[in-house]
PDB file of C-alpha atoms and ligand atoms in Angstrom:
ATOM      1  CA  MET A   1      11.897  -3.379 -11.505  1.00 92.00           C
ATOM      2  CA  ILE A   2      10.402   0.105 -11.043  1.00 98.00           C
ATOM      3  CA  GLU A   3      12.180   2.795 -13.057  1.00 98.00           C
ATOM      4  CA  PHE A   4      11.298   6.467 -13.024  1.00 98.00           C
ATOM      5  CA  SER A   5      13.216   8.447 -15.609  1.00 98.00           C
ATOM      6  CA  HIS A   6      12.775  12.239 -15.455  1.00 98.00           C
ATOM      7  CA  VAL A   7       9.141  11.802 -14.460  1.00 98.00           C
ATOM      8  CA  SER A   8       6.959  14.843 -13.856  1.00 98.00           C
ATOM      9  CA  LYS A   9       3.284  15.097 -13.109  1.00 98.00           C
ATOM     10  CA  GLU A  10       1.542  18.383 -13.602  1.00 97.00           C
ATOM     11  CA  TYR A  11      -2.065  18.555 -12.493  1.00 96.00           C
ATOM     12  CA  SER A  12      -4.588  20.438 -14.640  1.00 95.00           C
ATOM     13  CA  ASN A  13      -4.389  23.415 -12.252  1.00 94.00           C
ATOM     14  CA  GLY A  14      -0.665  23.740 -12.974  1.00 93.00           C
ATOM     15  CA  VAL A  15       0.519  22.222  -9.648  1.00 94.00           C
ATOM     16  CA  LYS A  16       3.523  19.950 -10.078  1.00 95.00           C
ATOM     17  CA  GLY A  17       2.930  16.807  -8.039  1.00 96.00           C
ATOM     18  CA  LEU A  18       6.230  15.338  -9.278  1.00 98.00           C
ATOM     19  CA  ASP A  19       9.110  17.333 -10.673  1.00 98.00           C
ATOM     20  CA  ASP A  20      11.797  15.491 -12.664  1.00 98.00           C
ATOM     21  CA  VAL A  21      11.945  12.312 -10.592  1.00 98.00           C
ATOM     22  CA  THR A  22      14.544   9.680 -11.509  1.00 98.00           C
ATOM     23  CA  LEU A  23      14.474   6.575  -9.359  1.00 97.00           C
ATOM     24  CA  HIS A  24      15.162   2.853  -9.447  1.00 98.00           C
ATOM     25  CA  ILE A  25      13.471   0.412  -7.077  1.00 98.00           C
ATOM     26  CA  GLY A  26      14.603  -3.209  -7.179  1.00 97.00           C
ATOM     27  CA  GLN A  27      12.664  -6.421  -6.589  1.00 97.00           C
ATOM     28  CA  GLY A  28      12.182  -7.172  -2.903  1.00 97.00           C
ATOM     29  CA  GLU A  29      12.958  -3.710  -1.560  1.00 98.00           C
ATOM     30  CA  PHE A  30      11.012  -2.193   1.337  1.00 98.00           C
ATOM     31  CA  VAL A  31      10.837   1.554   0.749  1.00 98.00           C
ATOM     32  CA  ALA A  32       9.153   4.264   2.794  1.00 98.00           C
ATOM     33  CA  ILE A  33       8.395   7.598   1.167  1.00 98.00           C
ATOM     34  CA  ILE A  34       8.379  10.496   3.595  1.00 96.00           C
ATOM     35  CA  GLY A  35       7.743  14.214   3.293  1.00 95.00           C
ATOM     36  CA  LEU A  36       5.382  16.998   4.277  1.00 93.00           C
ATOM     37  CA  SER A  37       1.713  16.871   3.402  1.00 92.00           C
ATOM     38  CA  GLY A  38       1.429  17.949  -0.247  1.00 94.00           C
ATOM     39  CA  ALA A  39       5.054  17.007  -1.025  1.00 95.00           C
ATOM     40  CA  GLY A  40       4.023  14.515  -3.717  1.00 97.00           C
ATOM     41  CA  LYS A  41       4.183  11.164  -1.869  1.00 97.00           C
ATOM     42  CA  SER A  42       0.786   9.980  -3.010  1.00 97.00           C
ATOM     43  CA  THR A  43       1.345  11.200  -6.576  1.00 97.00           C
ATOM     44  CA  LEU A  44       4.594   9.222  -6.710  1.00 98.00           C
ATOM     45  CA  LEU A  45       2.963   6.051  -5.429  1.00 97.00           C
ATOM     46  CA  ARG A  46      -0.165   6.302  -7.556  1.00 96.00           C
ATOM     47  CA  SER A  47       1.785   6.935 -10.765  1.00 97.00           C
ATOM     48  CA  ILE A  48       3.186   3.409 -10.526  1.00 97.00           C
ATOM     49  CA  ASN A  49      -0.136   1.647 -11.160  1.00 94.00           C
ATOM     50  CA  ARG A  50      -1.394   4.561 -13.243  1.00 94.00           C
ATOM     51  CA  MET A  51      -4.032   5.776 -10.843  1.00 92.00           C
ATOM     52  CA  HIS A  52      -2.380   9.076 -11.827  1.00 94.00           C
ATOM     53  CA  GLU A  53      -1.057   9.726 -15.327  1.00 95.00           C
ATOM     54  CA  ILE A  54       2.408  11.210 -15.535  1.00 97.00           C
ATOM     55  CA  THR A  55       2.850  14.178 -17.864  1.00 97.00           C
ATOM     56  CA  ALA A  56       6.580  13.930 -18.669  1.00 98.00           C
ATOM     57  CA  GLY A  57       9.347  11.350 -18.573  1.00 98.00           C
ATOM     58  CA  THR A  58       9.018   7.566 -18.596  1.00 98.00           C
ATOM     59  CA  LEU A  59       7.937   5.113 -15.946  1.00 98.00           C
ATOM     60  CA  GLN A  60       8.623   1.424 -16.424  1.00 98.00           C
ATOM     61  CA  VAL A  61       7.673  -1.575 -14.328  1.00 97.00           C
ATOM     62  CA  ASN A  62       9.560  -4.786 -15.218  1.00 94.00           C
ATOM     63  CA  GLY A  63      10.549  -3.196 -18.507  1.00 94.00           C
ATOM     64  CA  THR A  64       6.981  -2.249 -19.480  1.00 95.00           C
ATOM     65  CA  ASP A  65       6.256   1.396 -20.178  1.00 96.00           C
ATOM     66  CA  VAL A  66       3.280   1.964 -17.880  1.00 96.00           C
ATOM     67  CA  ALA A  67       1.876   4.764 -20.088  1.00 95.00           C
ATOM     68  CA  SER A  68       1.614   2.376 -23.042  1.00 95.00           C
ATOM     69  CA  LEU A  69      -0.852   0.033 -21.299  1.00 94.00           C
ATOM     70  CA  ASN A  70      -4.544   0.112 -22.066  1.00 92.00           C
ATOM     71  CA  GLY A  71      -7.681  -1.948 -21.591  1.00 90.00           C
ATOM     72  CA  LYS A  72      -7.034  -5.596 -20.801  1.00 90.00           C
ATOM     73  CA  LYS A  73      -3.265  -5.156 -20.525  1.00 93.00           C
ATOM     74  CA  LEU A  74      -3.660  -2.332 -18.014  1.00 93.00           C
ATOM     75  CA  ARG A  75      -6.114  -4.391 -15.942  1.00 90.00           C
ATOM     76  CA  SER A  76      -3.798  -7.376 -15.920  1.00 90.00           C
ATOM     77  CA  PHE A  77      -0.819  -5.149 -15.019  1.00 93.00           C
ATOM     78  CA  ARG A  78      -2.781  -3.687 -12.101  1.00 92.00           C
ATOM     79  CA  ARG A  79      -3.596  -7.160 -10.802  1.00 90.00           C
ATOM     80  CA  GLY A  80       0.126  -7.680 -10.238  1.00 92.00           C
ATOM     81  CA  ILE A  81       0.235  -4.651  -7.963  1.00 95.00           C
ATOM     82  CA  GLY A  82      -1.541  -4.670  -4.616  1.00 94.00           C
ATOM     83  CA  MET A  83      -2.889  -1.386  -3.298  1.00 94.00           C
ATOM     84  CA  ILE A  84      -3.514  -0.603   0.361  1.00 94.00           C
ATOM     85  CA  PHE A  85      -5.265   2.553   1.525  1.00 92.00           C
ATOM     86  CA  GLN A  86      -5.493   4.435   4.805  1.00 90.00           C
ATOM     87  CA  SER A  87      -9.212   3.640   5.074  1.00 88.00           C
ATOM     88  CA  PHE A  88      -8.972  -0.152   4.421  1.00 85.00           C
ATOM     89  CA  HIS A  89     -11.739  -0.166   1.723  1.00 89.00           C
ATOM     90  CA  LEU A  90     -13.461  -3.291   3.054  1.00 91.00           C
ATOM     91  CA  VAL A  91     -17.089  -4.311   2.712  1.00 88.00           C
ATOM     92  CA  GLY A  92     -18.078  -4.074   6.369  1.00 90.00           C
ATOM     93  CA  ARG A  93     -21.304  -6.079   6.262  1.00 91.00           C
ATOM     94  CA  THR A  94     -19.770  -9.232   4.859  1.00 91.00           C
ATOM     95  CA  THR A  95     -17.316 -11.775   6.218  1.00 93.00           C
ATOM     96  CA  VAL A  96     -13.570 -11.379   6.348  1.00 96.00           C
ATOM     97  CA  ILE A  97     -12.998 -14.312   3.977  1.00 94.00           C
ATOM     98  CA  LYS A  98     -15.428 -12.884   1.407  1.00 91.00           C
ATOM     99  CA  ASN A  99     -13.518  -9.618   1.533  1.00 93.00           C
ATOM    100  CA  VAL A 100     -10.301 -11.499   0.805  1.00 94.00           C
ATOM    101  CA  LEU A 101     -11.963 -13.486  -1.980  1.00 91.00           C
ATOM    102  CA  MET A 102     -12.969 -10.191  -3.636  1.00 85.00           C
ATOM    103  CA  SER A 103      -9.389  -9.987  -4.865  1.00 80.00           C
ATOM    104  CA  LYS A 104     -10.162 -12.946  -7.120  1.00 76.00           C
ATOM    105  CA  VAL A 105     -13.099 -11.281  -8.827  1.00 71.00           C
ATOM    106  CA  PRO A 106     -11.230  -9.234 -11.477  1.00 65.00           C
ATOM    107  CA  ALA A 107      -9.676 -12.433 -12.857  1.00 65.00           C
ATOM    108  CA  MET A 108     -12.897 -14.496 -12.720  1.00 63.00           C
ATOM    109  CA  PRO A 109     -15.198 -15.331 -15.626  1.00 63.00           C
ATOM    110  CA  PHE A 110     -18.455 -13.402 -15.529  1.00 61.00           C
ATOM    111  CA  TRP A 111     -20.630 -16.485 -14.870  1.00 63.00           C
ATOM    112  CA  ARG A 112     -18.835 -17.023 -11.572  1.00 60.00           C
ATOM    113  CA  VAL A 113     -18.815 -13.395 -10.462  1.00 60.00           C
ATOM    114  CA  VAL A 114     -22.573 -12.958 -10.345  1.00 56.00           C
ATOM    115  CA  PRO A 115     -23.403 -15.875  -8.014  1.00 59.00           C
ATOM    116  CA  GLY A 116     -20.079 -15.386  -6.193  1.00 65.00           C
ATOM    117  CA  ILE A 117     -18.903 -18.963  -6.672  1.00 76.00           C
ATOM    118  CA  PHE A 118     -15.390 -19.525  -5.428  1.00 83.00           C
ATOM    119  CA  THR A 119     -13.435 -22.723  -5.847  1.00 86.00           C
ATOM    120  CA  LYS A 120     -12.026 -24.710  -2.948  1.00 89.00           C
ATOM    121  CA  GLU A 121      -8.501 -23.702  -4.036  1.00 90.00           C
ATOM    122  CA  GLU A 122      -9.463 -20.023  -3.973  1.00 90.00           C
ATOM    123  CA  LYS A 123     -10.911 -20.410  -0.483  1.00 91.00           C
ATOM    124  CA  ILE A 124      -7.794 -22.201   0.766  1.00 92.00           C
ATOM    125  CA  ASP A 125      -5.653 -19.494  -0.809  1.00 93.00           C
ATOM    126  CA  ALA A 126      -7.712 -16.802   0.962  1.00 94.00           C
ATOM    127  CA  LEU A 127      -7.385 -18.616   4.298  1.00 95.00           C
ATOM    128  CA  GLU A 128      -3.632 -18.907   3.788  1.00 95.00           C
ATOM    129  CA  ALA A 129      -3.424 -15.174   3.163  1.00 95.00           C
ATOM    130  CA  LEU A 130      -5.321 -14.533   6.413  1.00 95.00           C
ATOM    131  CA  ASP A 131      -2.955 -16.892   8.202  1.00 94.00           C
ATOM    132  CA  LYS A 132       0.076 -14.938   6.912  1.00 93.00           C
ATOM    133  CA  VAL A 133      -1.192 -11.805   8.621  1.00 93.00           C
ATOM    134  CA  GLY A 134      -2.200 -13.679  11.784  1.00 92.00           C
ATOM    135  CA  ILE A 135      -5.983 -13.358  11.636  1.00 93.00           C
ATOM    136  CA  LEU A 136      -7.063 -16.741  10.346  1.00 94.00           C
ATOM    137  CA  GLU A 137      -9.422 -17.186  13.309  1.00 95.00           C
ATOM    138  CA  LYS A 138     -11.395 -14.092  12.203  1.00 95.00           C
ATOM    139  CA  ALA A 139     -12.176 -15.527   8.742  1.00 95.00           C
ATOM    140  CA  TYR A 140     -15.909 -15.947   9.331  1.00 95.00           C
ATOM    141  CA  MET A 141     -16.505 -12.789  11.348  1.00 95.00           C
ATOM    142  CA  ARG A 142     -18.083  -9.722   9.798  1.00 96.00           C
ATOM    143  CA  ALA A 143     -15.377  -7.293   8.712  1.00 95.00           C
ATOM    144  CA  ASP A 144     -16.958  -4.352  10.546  1.00 95.00           C
ATOM    145  CA  GLN A 145     -16.680  -6.219  13.869  1.00 96.00           C
ATOM    146  CA  LEU A 146     -12.892  -6.064  13.739  1.00 95.00           C
ATOM    147  CA  SER A 147     -10.616  -3.372  15.125  1.00 93.00           C
ATOM    148  CA  GLY A 148      -8.889  -0.908  12.786  1.00 93.00           C
ATOM    149  CA  GLY A 149      -5.617  -2.832  12.879  1.00 93.00           C
ATOM    150  CA  GLN A 150      -7.373  -6.115  12.162  1.00 94.00           C
ATOM    151  CA  GLN A 151      -9.242  -4.495   9.262  1.00 95.00           C
ATOM    152  CA  GLN A 152      -5.979  -3.278   7.785  1.00 93.00           C
ATOM    153  CA  ARG A 153      -4.673  -6.831   8.086  1.00 95.00           C
ATOM    154  CA  VAL A 154      -7.712  -8.077   6.173  1.00 96.00           C
ATOM    155  CA  ALA A 155      -6.919  -5.521   3.470  1.00 95.00           C
ATOM    156  CA  LEU A 156      -3.355  -6.819   3.450  1.00 96.00           C
ATOM    157  CA  ALA A 157      -4.568 -10.427   3.174  1.00 96.00           C
ATOM    158  CA  ARG A 158      -6.878  -9.425   0.318  1.00 95.00           C
ATOM    159  CA  THR A 159      -3.876  -7.959  -1.460  1.00 95.00           C
ATOM    160  CA  LEU A 160      -1.745 -11.049  -0.758  1.00 96.00           C
ATOM    161  CA  ALA A 161      -4.441 -13.272  -2.266  1.00 94.00           C
ATOM    162  CA  GLN A 162      -3.825 -11.366  -5.502  1.00 92.00           C
ATOM    163  CA  HIS A 163      -0.216 -12.709  -5.369  1.00 93.00           C
ATOM    164  CA  PRO A 164       1.273  -9.341  -6.241  1.00 95.00           C
ATOM    165  CA  GLU A 165       4.908  -8.631  -7.045  1.00 96.00           C
ATOM    166  CA  ILE A 166       4.537  -5.132  -5.653  1.00 97.00           C
ATOM    167  CA  ILE A 167       2.445  -3.651  -2.853  1.00 97.00           C
ATOM    168  CA  LEU A 168       1.791   0.093  -2.833  1.00 97.00           C
ATOM    169  CA  ALA A 169       0.440   1.406   0.455  1.00 97.00           C
ATOM    170  CA  ASP A 170      -0.813   4.970   0.732  1.00 96.00           C
ATOM    171  CA  GLU A 171      -0.610   6.027   4.394  1.00 95.00           C
ATOM    172  CA  PRO A 172      -1.554   2.512   5.597  1.00 95.00           C
ATOM    173  CA  VAL A 173      -1.115   3.254   9.305  1.00 94.00           C
ATOM    174  CA  ALA A 174      -2.360   6.842   9.442  1.00 93.00           C
ATOM    175  CA  ALA A 175      -5.751   5.805  10.864  1.00 90.00           C
ATOM    176  CA  LEU A 176      -4.296   3.475  13.522  1.00 92.00           C
ATOM    177  CA  ASP A 177      -3.191   4.009  17.114  1.00 92.00           C
ATOM    178  CA  PRO A 178       0.585   3.886  17.698  1.00 91.00           C
ATOM    179  CA  VAL A 179       0.703   0.289  18.988  1.00 92.00           C
ATOM    180  CA  THR A 180      -1.435  -1.073  16.151  1.00 91.00           C
ATOM    181  CA  ALA A 181       0.485   1.019  13.618  1.00 93.00           C
ATOM    182  CA  ARG A 182       3.681  -0.747  14.732  1.00 94.00           C
ATOM    183  CA  GLN A 183       2.061  -4.157  14.385  1.00 93.00           C
ATOM    184  CA  VAL A 184       0.884  -3.400  10.857  1.00 93.00           C
ATOM    185  CA  MET A 185       4.339  -2.062   9.904  1.00 96.00           C
ATOM    186  CA  GLY A 186       5.703  -5.345  11.308  1.00 95.00           C
ATOM    187  CA  ASP A 187       3.314  -7.220   8.998  1.00 95.00           C
ATOM    188  CA  PHE A 188       4.634  -5.302   5.998  1.00 96.00           C
ATOM    189  CA  ALA A 189       8.232  -6.103   7.015  1.00 96.00           C
ATOM    190  CA  LYS A 190       7.383  -9.797   7.444  1.00 95.00           C
ATOM    191  CA  ILE A 191       5.624 -10.012   4.080  1.00 95.00           C
ATOM    192  CA  ASN A 192       8.545  -8.249   2.441  1.00 97.00           C
ATOM    193  CA  LYS A 193      11.067 -10.672   3.934  1.00 96.00           C
ATOM    194  CA  GLU A 194       9.141 -13.922   3.649  1.00 95.00           C
ATOM    195  CA  LEU A 195       7.488 -13.429   0.274  1.00 94.00           C
ATOM    196  CA  ASN A 196      10.064 -11.095  -1.293  1.00 96.00           C
ATOM    197  CA  ILE A 197       7.280  -8.701  -2.326  1.00 97.00           C
ATOM    198  CA  THR A 198       8.477  -5.202  -3.169  1.00 98.00           C
ATOM    199  CA  ILE A 199       6.803  -2.747  -0.796  1.00 98.00           C
ATOM    200  CA  LEU A 200       6.499   0.993  -1.221  1.00 98.00           C
ATOM    201  CA  LEU A 201       4.583   2.929   1.356  1.00 98.00           C
ATOM    202  CA  ASN A 202       3.838   6.537   2.158  1.00 97.00           C
ATOM    203  CA  ILE A 203       3.979   7.400   5.775  1.00 94.00           C
ATOM    204  CA  HIS A 204       4.022  10.537   7.859  1.00 88.00           C
ATOM    205  CA  HIS A 205       5.266   8.768  11.009  1.00 89.00           C
ATOM    206  CA  VAL A 206       8.972   9.177  10.344  1.00 91.00           C
ATOM    207  CA  GLU A 207      10.021   7.095  13.332  1.00 92.00           C
ATOM    208  CA  LEU A 208       8.026   4.127  12.013  1.00 94.00           C
ATOM    209  CA  ALA A 209       9.524   4.576   8.554  1.00 95.00           C
ATOM    210  CA  LEU A 210      13.015   4.482  10.032  1.00 94.00           C
ATOM    211  CA  ALA A 211      12.238   1.518  12.285  1.00 95.00           C
ATOM    212  CA  TYR A 212      10.764  -0.768   9.625  1.00 96.00           C
ATOM    213  CA  ALA A 213      11.782   0.243   6.093  1.00 97.00           C
ATOM    214  CA  GLU A 214      15.256  -0.401   4.697  1.00 96.00           C
ATOM    215  CA  ARG A 215      15.273   2.475   2.254  1.00 98.00           C
ATOM    216  CA  ILE A 216      13.889   5.962   2.692  1.00 98.00           C
ATOM    217  CA  ILE A 217      12.913   8.325  -0.077  1.00 98.00           C
ATOM    218  CA  GLY A 218      12.409  11.917   1.030  1.00 97.00           C
ATOM    219  CA  ILE A 219      10.304  14.100  -1.225  1.00 97.00           C
ATOM    220  CA  ARG A 220       9.794  17.841  -1.110  1.00 96.00           C
ATOM    221  CA  SER A 221       7.787  19.928  -3.604  1.00 96.00           C
ATOM    222  CA  GLY A 222       7.679  16.990  -6.011  1.00 97.00           C
ATOM    223  CA  LYS A 223      11.455  16.456  -6.003  1.00 98.00           C
ATOM    224  CA  ILE A 224      13.469  13.632  -4.448  1.00 98.00           C
ATOM    225  CA  VAL A 225      15.664  15.309  -1.855  1.00 97.00           C
ATOM    226  CA  PHE A 226      16.916  12.157  -0.119  1.00 97.00           C
ATOM    227  CA  ASP A 227      17.272   8.553  -1.180  1.00 98.00           C
ATOM    228  CA  GLY A 228      19.237   6.215   1.038  1.00 97.00           C
ATOM    229  CA  LYS A 229      19.330   3.709   3.860  1.00 97.00           C
ATOM    230  CA  ALA A 230      17.084   4.296   6.866  1.00 95.00           C
ATOM    231  CA  SER A 231      20.201   4.055   9.029  1.00 94.00           C
ATOM    232  CA  SER A 232      21.757   7.039   7.245  1.00 94.00           C
ATOM    233  CA  VAL A 233      18.914   9.457   8.033  1.00 93.00           C
ATOM    234  CA  ASP A 234      20.296  12.188  10.291  1.00 89.00           C
ATOM    235  CA  LYS A 235      19.447  15.755  11.293  1.00 86.00           C
ATOM    236  CA  ALA A 236      20.635  17.225   8.008  1.00 89.00           C
ATOM    237  CA  VAL A 237      18.513  14.762   6.023  1.00 92.00           C
ATOM    238  CA  LEU A 238      15.391  15.529   8.076  1.00 92.00           C
ATOM    239  CA  ALA A 239      16.006  19.262   7.718  1.00 90.00           C
ATOM    240  CA  GLY A 240      16.373  18.781   3.952  1.00 93.00           C
ATOM    241  CA  ILE A 241      13.057  16.946   3.707  1.00 94.00           C
ATOM    242  CA  TYR A 242      11.001  19.002   6.158  1.00 91.00           C
ATOM    243  CA  GLY A 243      12.743  22.393   6.273  1.00 87.00           C
ATOM    244  CA  GLU A 244      11.442  24.836   8.845  1.00 77.00           C
ATOM    245  CA  GLU A 245       7.993  23.266   8.978  1.00 71.00           C
ATOM    246  CA  MET A 246       8.935  20.098  10.846  1.00 75.00           C
ATOM    247  CA  PRO A 247       5.696  18.416  11.875  1.00 70.00           C
ATOM    248  CA  GLU A 248       5.040  17.087  15.359  1.00 70.00           C
ATOM    249  CA  GLY A 249       6.975  13.875  15.927  1.00 73.00           C
ATOM    250  CA  VAL A 250       9.668  14.784  13.424  1.00 73.00           C
ATOM    251  CA  GLU A 251      10.905  17.566  15.677  1.00 73.00           C
ATOM    252  CA  GLU A 252      11.430  15.142  18.583  1.00 73.00           C
ATOM    253  CA  LEU A 253      13.116  12.698  16.265  1.00 73.00           C
ATOM    254  CA  TYR A 254      15.303  15.509  14.968  1.00 71.00           C
ATOM    255  CA  GLU A 255      16.513  16.038  18.502  1.00 71.00           C
ATOM    256  CA  ALA A 256      17.065  12.311  18.996  1.00 70.00           C
ATOM    257  CA  VAL A 257      19.021  11.350  15.848  1.00 67.00           C
TER     258      VAL A 257
HETATM  259  P1  LIG B 301       1.251  14.036  -0.388  1.00 67.87           P
HETATM  260  O1  LIG B 301       0.814  12.645  -0.684  1.00 67.87           O
HETATM  261  O2  LIG B 301       2.722  14.137  -0.096  1.00 67.87           O
HETATM  262  O3  LIG B 301       0.434  14.708   0.683  1.00 67.87           O
HETATM  263  P2  LIG B 301       0.157  14.629  -3.014  1.00 67.87           P
HETATM  264  O4  LIG B 301       0.887  13.738  -3.943  1.00 67.87           O
HETATM  265  O5  LIG B 301      -1.221  14.239  -2.605  1.00 67.87           O
HETATM  266  O6  LIG B 301       1.052  14.912  -1.720  1.00 67.87           O
HETATM  267  O7  LIG B 301       0.074  16.086  -3.654  1.00 67.87           O
HETATM  268  C1  LIG B 301       1.183  16.747  -4.255  1.00 67.87           C
HETATM  269  C2  LIG B 301       0.732  18.104  -4.772  1.00 67.87           C
HETATM  270  O8  LIG B 301      -0.186  17.919  -5.848  1.00 67.87           O
HETATM  271  C3  LIG B 301       0.017  18.953  -3.716  1.00 67.87           C
HETATM  272  O9  LIG B 301       0.348  20.293  -3.936  1.00 67.87           O
HETATM  273  C4  LIG B 301      -1.438  18.699  -4.019  1.00 67.87           C
HETATM  274  O10 LIG B 301      -2.222  19.808  -3.642  1.00 67.87           O
HETATM  275  C5  LIG B 301      -1.430  18.528  -5.542  1.00 67.87           C
HETATM  276  N1  LIG B 301      -2.499  17.659  -5.995  1.00 67.87           N
HETATM  277  C6  LIG B 301      -2.715  16.384  -5.636  1.00 67.87           C
HETATM  278  N2  LIG B 301      -3.784  15.881  -6.279  1.00 67.87           N
HETATM  279  C7  LIG B 301      -4.252  16.867  -7.065  1.00 67.87           C
HETATM  280  C8  LIG B 301      -5.341  16.981  -7.988  1.00 67.87           C
HETATM  281  N3  LIG B 301      -6.150  15.953  -8.234  1.00 67.87           N
HETATM  282  N4  LIG B 301      -5.514  18.161  -8.627  1.00 67.87           N
HETATM  283  C9  LIG B 301      -4.682  19.197  -8.385  1.00 67.87           C
HETATM  284  N5  LIG B 301      -3.646  19.172  -7.558  1.00 67.87           N
HETATM  285  C10 LIG B 301      -3.423  18.026  -6.895  1.00 67.87           C
END
């Protein structure tokens, strides 16, 4: 469903964010992208919904050349892809359910957007999304009264209410404590299994990537240096991805694998 063919991305300052990436990701996969800071993880992820424009090669999603999309077609394409960020991107001063309902706005006619009129079906759909991530009882609380993990779950519910085929998550657990980070990774795994949504996430906690994702893509200086099952990641693989500069956490894991 997601096909990178010899994709490169060169930023205007000459830095290559991606360097000749060829990759196939199938429907329903749960993929974690790992690598050092600056390796190109975010560029890879954000090329898929064209938050970043690639500069060489072709990138297709469900057979559509992403670079060919414009205007209405690009907006509709993006609605099929949920995006989760490290910093949740919620409106803190409004309720949880309103935050989830925001996902409906891009598809709504203008006359309904201004007064914020949502149908009963849309509200039920939003409540169901909150239920899927286990925070239904928080629906009418203000978003900024929730913990970080709960806020990330709201962001996940907002994305689910979009009914995406793909979820892209850029460092979704980086701002969370270790226990909460595990819970949120568990949510991603559950959503992947139960709803068959393709999930791609960037993560610098390698141990969490290995514990929850099925497939690991290791990236270094814009190139894919590993692509395989989480269970096949060993010392040599970690050394290939991180080299001499193994960050904290990876070094301990390196000793353990
Ligand atoms: P990661 O997500 O692995 O930390 P990024 O994809 O953010 O890495 O960055 C890959 C490379 O591209 C880095 O060298 C980074 O400095 C560079 N880069 C990212 N965004 C820009 C930009 N907007 N302009 C110039 N260089 C950028």
